[in-house]
Coordinates of N, CA and C in Angstrom, one line a residue:
M1 N -31.1 -55.4 75.8 CA -30.5 -56.5 76.7 C -29.0 -56.9 76.1
S2 N -28.2 -56.9 76.7 CA -26.9 -57.1 75.9 C -26.9 -58.5 76.5
A3 N -26.1 -59.4 75.8 CA -25.6 -60.9 76.1 C -24.6 -60.5 77.1
P4 N -25.0 -61.8 77.8 CA -24.0 -62.6 78.9 C -22.4 -62.6 78.4
V5 N -21.5 -62.1 79.1 CA -20.1 -62.5 79.0 C -19.5 -63.7 79.3
P6 N -18.9 -64.5 78.3 CA -18.5 -65.9 78.7 C -17.4 -65.3 79.6
T7 N -17.4 -66.6 81.0 CA -16.6 -66.7 82.0 C -15.2 -67.8 81.5
R8 N -15.9 -68.5 80.3 CA -14.7 -69.5 79.8 C -14.6 -69.6 78.5
I9 N -13.5 -69.4 77.8 CA -13.5 -69.7 76.2 C -12.2 -70.7 76.3
H10 N -12.6 -71.7 75.2 CA -11.8 -73.1 75.2 C -12.1 -73.3 73.6
Y11 N -11.0 -73.2 73.0 CA -10.9 -73.8 71.7 C -10.5 -75.3 71.4
H12 N -11.4 -76.3 71.3 CA -11.3 -77.8 70.8 C -10.6 -77.8 69.4
Q13 N -8.9 -77.8 69.3 CA -8.4 -77.9 68.3 C -8.9 -79.0 67.3
Q14 N -8.7 -80.4 68.0 CA -9.3 -81.2 67.1 C -10.6 -81.6 66.5
A15 N -11.5 -80.8 67.4 CA -13.2 -80.9 66.8 C -13.4 -79.6 66.4
R16 N -12.5 -78.6 66.2 CA -12.6 -77.5 65.6 C -13.6 -76.8 65.8
E17 N -14.0 -76.6 67.3 CA -14.9 -75.8 67.8 C -14.7 -74.9 69.2
L18 N -15.3 -73.9 68.9 CA -14.9 -72.8 69.9 C -16.1 -73.1 71.0
E19 N -15.6 -73.1 72.3 CA -16.4 -73.1 73.6 C -16.7 -72.4 74.3
L20 N -17.8 -71.6 74.3 CA -18.1 -70.4 75.3 C -18.8 -71.0 76.5
G21 N -18.2 -70.7 78.0 CA -19.2 -71.0 79.1 C -19.6 -70.0 80.1
Y22 N -20.5 -69.9 80.1 CA -21.2 -68.6 81.1 C -21.0 -69.0 82.5
A23 N -21.8 -68.0 83.5 CA -21.4 -68.0 84.5 C -22.8 -68.8 85.1
D24 N -23.8 -68.8 84.4 CA -24.9 -69.8 84.9 C -25.0 -71.1 84.5
G25 N -23.7 -71.4 83.9 CA -23.8 -73.0 83.9 C -23.9 -73.4 82.5
T26 N -24.3 -72.1 81.6 CA -24.4 -73.0 80.0 C -23.2 -73.0 79.5
S27 N -23.2 -73.5 78.3 CA -21.9 -73.7 77.4 C -22.4 -73.8 76.0
Y28 N -21.6 -73.2 75.3 CA -22.2 -73.8 73.6 C -20.7 -73.5 72.8
R29 N -20.7 -74.8 71.7 CA -19.7 -75.0 71.0 C -20.1 -74.6 69.6
L30 N -19.2 -73.6 69.3 CA -19.4 -73.1 67.8 C -18.2 -73.8 66.8
P31 N -18.9 -74.2 65.6 CA -17.8 -74.9 64.9 C -16.9 -73.6 64.2
T32 N -15.9 -74.3 64.1 CA -14.9 -72.9 63.0 C -15.4 -72.7 61.9
E33 N -16.1 -73.7 61.1 CA -16.4 -73.3 60.1 C -17.6 -72.1 60.0
L34 N -18.4 -72.3 60.8 CA -19.6 -71.6 61.3 C -19.0 -70.0 61.2
L35 N -18.0 -70.1 62.5 CA -17.5 -69.0 63.0 C -16.9 -68.2 61.6
R36 N -16.1 -69.0 61.1 CA -15.4 -68.3 59.6 C -16.5 -67.7 58.4
V37 N -17.6 -68.8 58.1 CA -18.4 -68.1 57.2 C -19.6 -67.2 57.5
F38 N -19.5 -66.7 58.8 CA -20.6 -66.0 59.6 C -19.6 -64.6 60.1
S39 N -18.5 -64.6 59.4 CA -17.5 -63.6 60.5 C -18.3 -62.1 60.0
P40 N -18.3 -61.5 61.2 CA -18.9 -59.8 61.0 C -17.9 -58.8 60.3
S41 N -16.9 -59.2 59.6 CA -16.3 -58.7 58.6 C -16.9 -58.0 57.7
A42 N -16.2 -56.7 57.0 CA -16.6 -56.1 56.2 C -16.2 -57.2 54.8
E43 N -15.5 -57.8 54.9 CA -14.9 -58.7 53.9 C -15.9 -59.9 54.0
V44 N -16.8 -60.4 54.3 CA -17.6 -61.5 54.3 C -19.2 -60.8 54.2
R45 N -19.3 -59.7 55.2 CA -20.9 -59.0 54.9 C -20.8 -58.0 54.2
G46 N -19.7 -57.6 53.5 CA -19.9 -56.4 52.5 C -20.1 -55.3 53.5
H47 N -20.4 -54.3 52.6 CA -20.9 -52.9 53.1 C -22.7 -52.7 52.9
G48 N -23.4 -53.9 52.9 CA -24.6 -53.8 52.7 C -25.0 -55.4 52.3
P49 N -26.4 -55.3 52.7 CA -27.0 -56.5 52.5 C -26.7 -57.4 51.0
D50 N -26.7 -56.4 49.7 CA -26.4 -56.8 48.5 C -24.8 -56.9 48.3
T51 N -24.1 -56.7 49.4 CA -22.9 -56.9 48.7 C -21.8 -58.1 49.5
A52 N -22.7 -58.8 50.5 CA -22.0 -60.2 51.0 C -21.7 -60.8 50.2
V53 N -20.4 -61.7 50.7 CA -19.8 -62.6 49.9 C -19.9 -64.3 50.4
L54 N -20.7 -65.2 49.6 CA -20.6 -66.2 50.1 C -19.5 -67.2 50.3
Q55 N -19.2 -67.4 51.5 CA -17.8 -68.2 51.8 C -18.0 -69.4 51.4
V56 N -17.1 -70.1 50.4 CA -16.8 -71.3 50.1 C -15.7 -71.8 50.3
G57 N -15.6 -73.4 50.6 CA -14.6 -74.1 50.8 C -13.7 -74.2 52.0
K58 N -14.8 -74.1 53.0 CA -14.1 -73.3 54.2 C -14.4 -74.7 55.5
K59 N -14.7 -75.8 55.0 CA -14.9 -77.1 55.4 C -13.9 -77.4 56.8
D60 N -12.6 -77.3 56.2 CA -11.4 -77.5 57.3 C -10.8 -76.4 57.8
V61 N -11.2 -75.7 57.8 CA -10.6 -74.4 58.7 C -10.7 -74.2 60.1
G62 N -9.5 -74.0 60.4 CA -9.5 -74.1 61.8 C -8.8 -72.3 62.6
L63 N -8.5 -72.4 63.7 CA -8.0 -71.2 64.5 C -6.7 -71.6 64.6
K64 N -5.7 -70.5 64.4 CA -4.5 -70.2 64.8 C -4.3 -69.3 66.3
N65 N -5.2 -68.3 66.6 CA -5.0 -67.6 67.3 C -6.5 -67.3 68.1
I66 N -6.5 -66.6 69.4 CA -7.8 -66.0 69.5 C -7.3 -65.2 70.3
T67 N -7.7 -63.6 70.6 CA -7.4 -62.3 71.5 C -8.6 -61.6 71.6
Q68 N -8.2 -61.2 72.6 CA -9.5 -60.4 73.2 C -9.8 -58.9 72.5
A69 N -10.3 -58.5 72.1 CA -10.6 -57.1 72.0 C -11.7 -56.4 73.0
G70 N -10.6 -55.3 73.9 CA -11.3 -54.9 74.8 C -11.7 -55.7 75.7
R71 N -13.1 -55.3 76.0 CA -14.2 -56.2 77.2 C -15.3 -56.4 76.3
Y72 N -15.3 -56.4 75.0 CA -16.6 -56.6 74.2 C -16.8 -57.5 73.3
A73 N -15.5 -58.3 72.8 CA -15.5 -59.1 71.8 C -13.9 -59.6 71.7
L74 N -14.2 -60.9 70.3 CA -12.9 -61.4 70.6 C -12.6 -61.4 68.7
K75 N -11.1 -61.9 68.8 CA -10.7 -61.2 67.4 C -10.1 -62.5 67.1
L76 N -10.5 -63.3 65.8 CA -10.4 -64.7 65.8 C -9.6 -64.7 64.8
H77 N -8.3 -65.5 64.6 CA -7.3 -65.8 63.8 C -7.4 -66.9 63.0
F78 N -7.9 -67.1 61.8 CA -8.4 -68.4 61.3 C -7.2 -68.8 60.3
D79 N -6.7 -70.3 60.2 CA -5.7 -70.5 59.7 C -5.7 -70.3 58.1
D80 N -6.9 -70.1 57.5 CA -6.8 -69.7 55.9 C -6.4 -68.0 56.1
G81 N -5.9 -67.4 56.9 CA -5.4 -66.2 56.7 C -6.5 -64.9 57.1
H82 N -7.9 -65.7 57.5 CA -8.7 -64.2 57.6 C -8.5 -64.3 59.1
D83 N -8.5 -63.0 59.3 CA -8.3 -62.3 60.7 C -9.1 -60.8 61.1
S84 N -10.1 -60.5 60.1 CA -10.5 -59.2 60.3 C -12.2 -59.2 60.9
G85 N -12.6 -58.5 61.5 CA -13.8 -58.6 61.9 C -14.0 -58.7 63.6
L86 N -14.6 -58.3 64.4 CA -14.6 -58.7 65.8 C -15.8 -59.1 66.2
Y87 N -15.7 -60.3 66.7 CA -16.8 -60.9 67.0 C -17.4 -60.5 69.0
S88 N -18.2 -59.7 68.9 CA -19.0 -59.0 70.1 C -19.1 -60.5 70.5
W89 N -19.4 -60.0 72.1 CA -20.4 -60.7 72.9 C -21.5 -61.0 72.9
D90 N -22.2 -60.1 72.1 CA -23.7 -60.2 71.7 C -23.6 -61.2 70.6
Y91 N -22.8 -60.8 69.4 CA -22.7 -61.5 68.1 C -22.4 -63.0 68.5
L92 N -21.5 -63.2 69.2 CA -21.5 -64.8 69.5 C -22.5 -65.5 70.3
H93 N -22.9 -64.7 71.0 CA -24.2 -65.5 72.1 C -25.3 -65.7 70.8
E94 N -25.9 -64.5 70.1 CA -26.8 -64.8 69.1 C -26.3 -66.1 68.2
M95 N -25.4 -66.0 67.8 CA -25.0 -67.1 66.8 C -24.9 -68.5 67.7
A96 N -24.6 -68.6 69.1 CA -24.8 -70.0 69.7 C -26.6 -70.1 69.7
L97 N -27.2 -69.1 70.1 CA -28.7 -69.4 70.0 C -29.2 -69.9 68.7
H98 N -28.7 -69.5 67.6 CA -29.2 -69.7 66.6 C -28.5 -70.3 65.6
Q99 N -27.5 -71.0 65.8 CA -26.4 -71.8 65.1 C -27.1 -72.7 64.3
E100 N -28.2 -73.4 64.7 CA -28.9 -74.4 63.8 C -29.4 -73.5 62.1
Q101 N -29.9 -72.8 62.6 CA -30.8 -72.1 61.5 C -29.8 -71.3 60.9
W102 N -28.9 -70.7 61.3 CA -27.8 -70.1 60.7 C -27.2 -71.0 59.7
W103 N -26.7 -72.1 60.3 CA -26.3 -73.3 59.4 C -27.3 -73.8 58.4
A104 N -28.3 -74.0 58.5 CA -29.3 -74.5 57.5 C -29.5 -73.2 56.2
D105 N -29.3 -72.0 56.8 CA -29.7 -71.0 55.7 C -28.2 -70.9 55.0
Y106 N -27.1 -71.1 55.3 CA -25.8 -71.2 55.0 C -25.8 -72.4 54.0
L107 N -25.9 -73.3 54.0 CA -25.8 -74.3 53.4 C -27.1 -74.2 52.4
R108 N -28.4 -73.8 52.1 CA -29.2 -73.8 51.4 C -28.3 -72.6 50.2
R109 N -27.9 -71.8 50.7 CA -27.4 -70.7 50.0 C -26.1 -71.4 49.0
L110 N -25.5 -72.0 49.8 CA -24.4 -72.9 49.2 C -25.1 -73.5 47.9
E111 N -26.0 -74.4 48.0 CA -26.7 -75.0 47.2 C -26.9 -74.5 46.0
E112 N -28.0 -73.2 46.5 CA -28.5 -72.1 45.3 C -27.2 -71.8 44.5
A113 N -25.8 -71.4 44.9 CA -24.6 -71.1 44.4 C -24.4 -71.9 43.6
G114 N -24.6 -73.4 43.8 CA -23.7 -74.4 43.0 C -22.4 -74.6 43.8
A115 N -22.2 -74.3 44.9 CA -20.9 -74.0 45.5 C -20.7 -75.0 46.5
S116 N -19.5 -75.6 47.3 CA -19.4 -76.2 48.0 C -18.4 -76.0 49.3
R117 N -18.6 -77.0 50.2 CA -18.1 -76.8 51.5 C -16.4 -77.0 51.5
E118 N -16.5 -77.6 50.6 CA -15.0 -78.5 50.4 C -14.3 -77.5 49.8
P119 N -12.9 -77.8 50.1 CA -11.7 -76.6 49.6 C -11.6 -77.0 48.6
S120 N -11.3 -75.9 47.3 CA -11.2 -76.2 46.0 C -9.4 -76.1 45.6
T121 N -8.7 -76.2 46.8 CA -7.3 -76.2 46.5 C -6.5 -77.2 47.3
I122 N -5.4 -77.2 47.4 CA -4.5 -78.3 48.4 C -4.5 -77.1 49.3
T123 N -4.6 -77.8 50.7 CA -4.5 -76.8 51.9 C -3.2 -77.3 52.3
I124 N -2.0 -76.3 52.5 CA -0.7 -76.6 52.9 C -0.7 -75.7 54.5
K125 N -0.4 -76.5 55.5 CA -0.6 -75.9 57.0 C 0.8 -75.8 57.3
E126 N 1.3 -74.5 57.9 CA 2.5 -74.4 58.8 C 3.1 -75.9 59.7
L127 N 4.4 -76.0 59.4 CA 4.7 -77.1 60.2 C 5.0 -76.8 61.6

C-alpha cells in the first residue's frame, strides 16, 4: 500500500520545518535537520548499510528551494549545498510517522560517535 500524496506543502522558514498536509486533514511538520540527516541520497545512505555516512553539524541547516520530481517525490535543496536524493511520498510519510524513533536513533548514533549536531565551522549564508 502506498502512502498518501500531500495536498499541501509549506516550508516554515523561521522554524525550519517542512509541513505536509493531506486530504484527510492530517498534517505533519518535519524538521529540516531530520530531513537532511536522513536524506535518501547515496551520499548519506551509501550503497549499503555498512557505507552510510553519519551526518554531523546539521543543527542549523535550512532549505533554499523545493522542487517536485514528477508525481512521486520532492527534491530538497539544502542551504549547506546538499541537493541529491529524492524524497518520495512514501519516504516522507514514513519519516513523518516515525520521526520520534528516527530522531532518537540519530541522537544515539551521534553520541556513540562522539559527534555533535553543532556546526564545526562558521556558517556563511548568502545575503
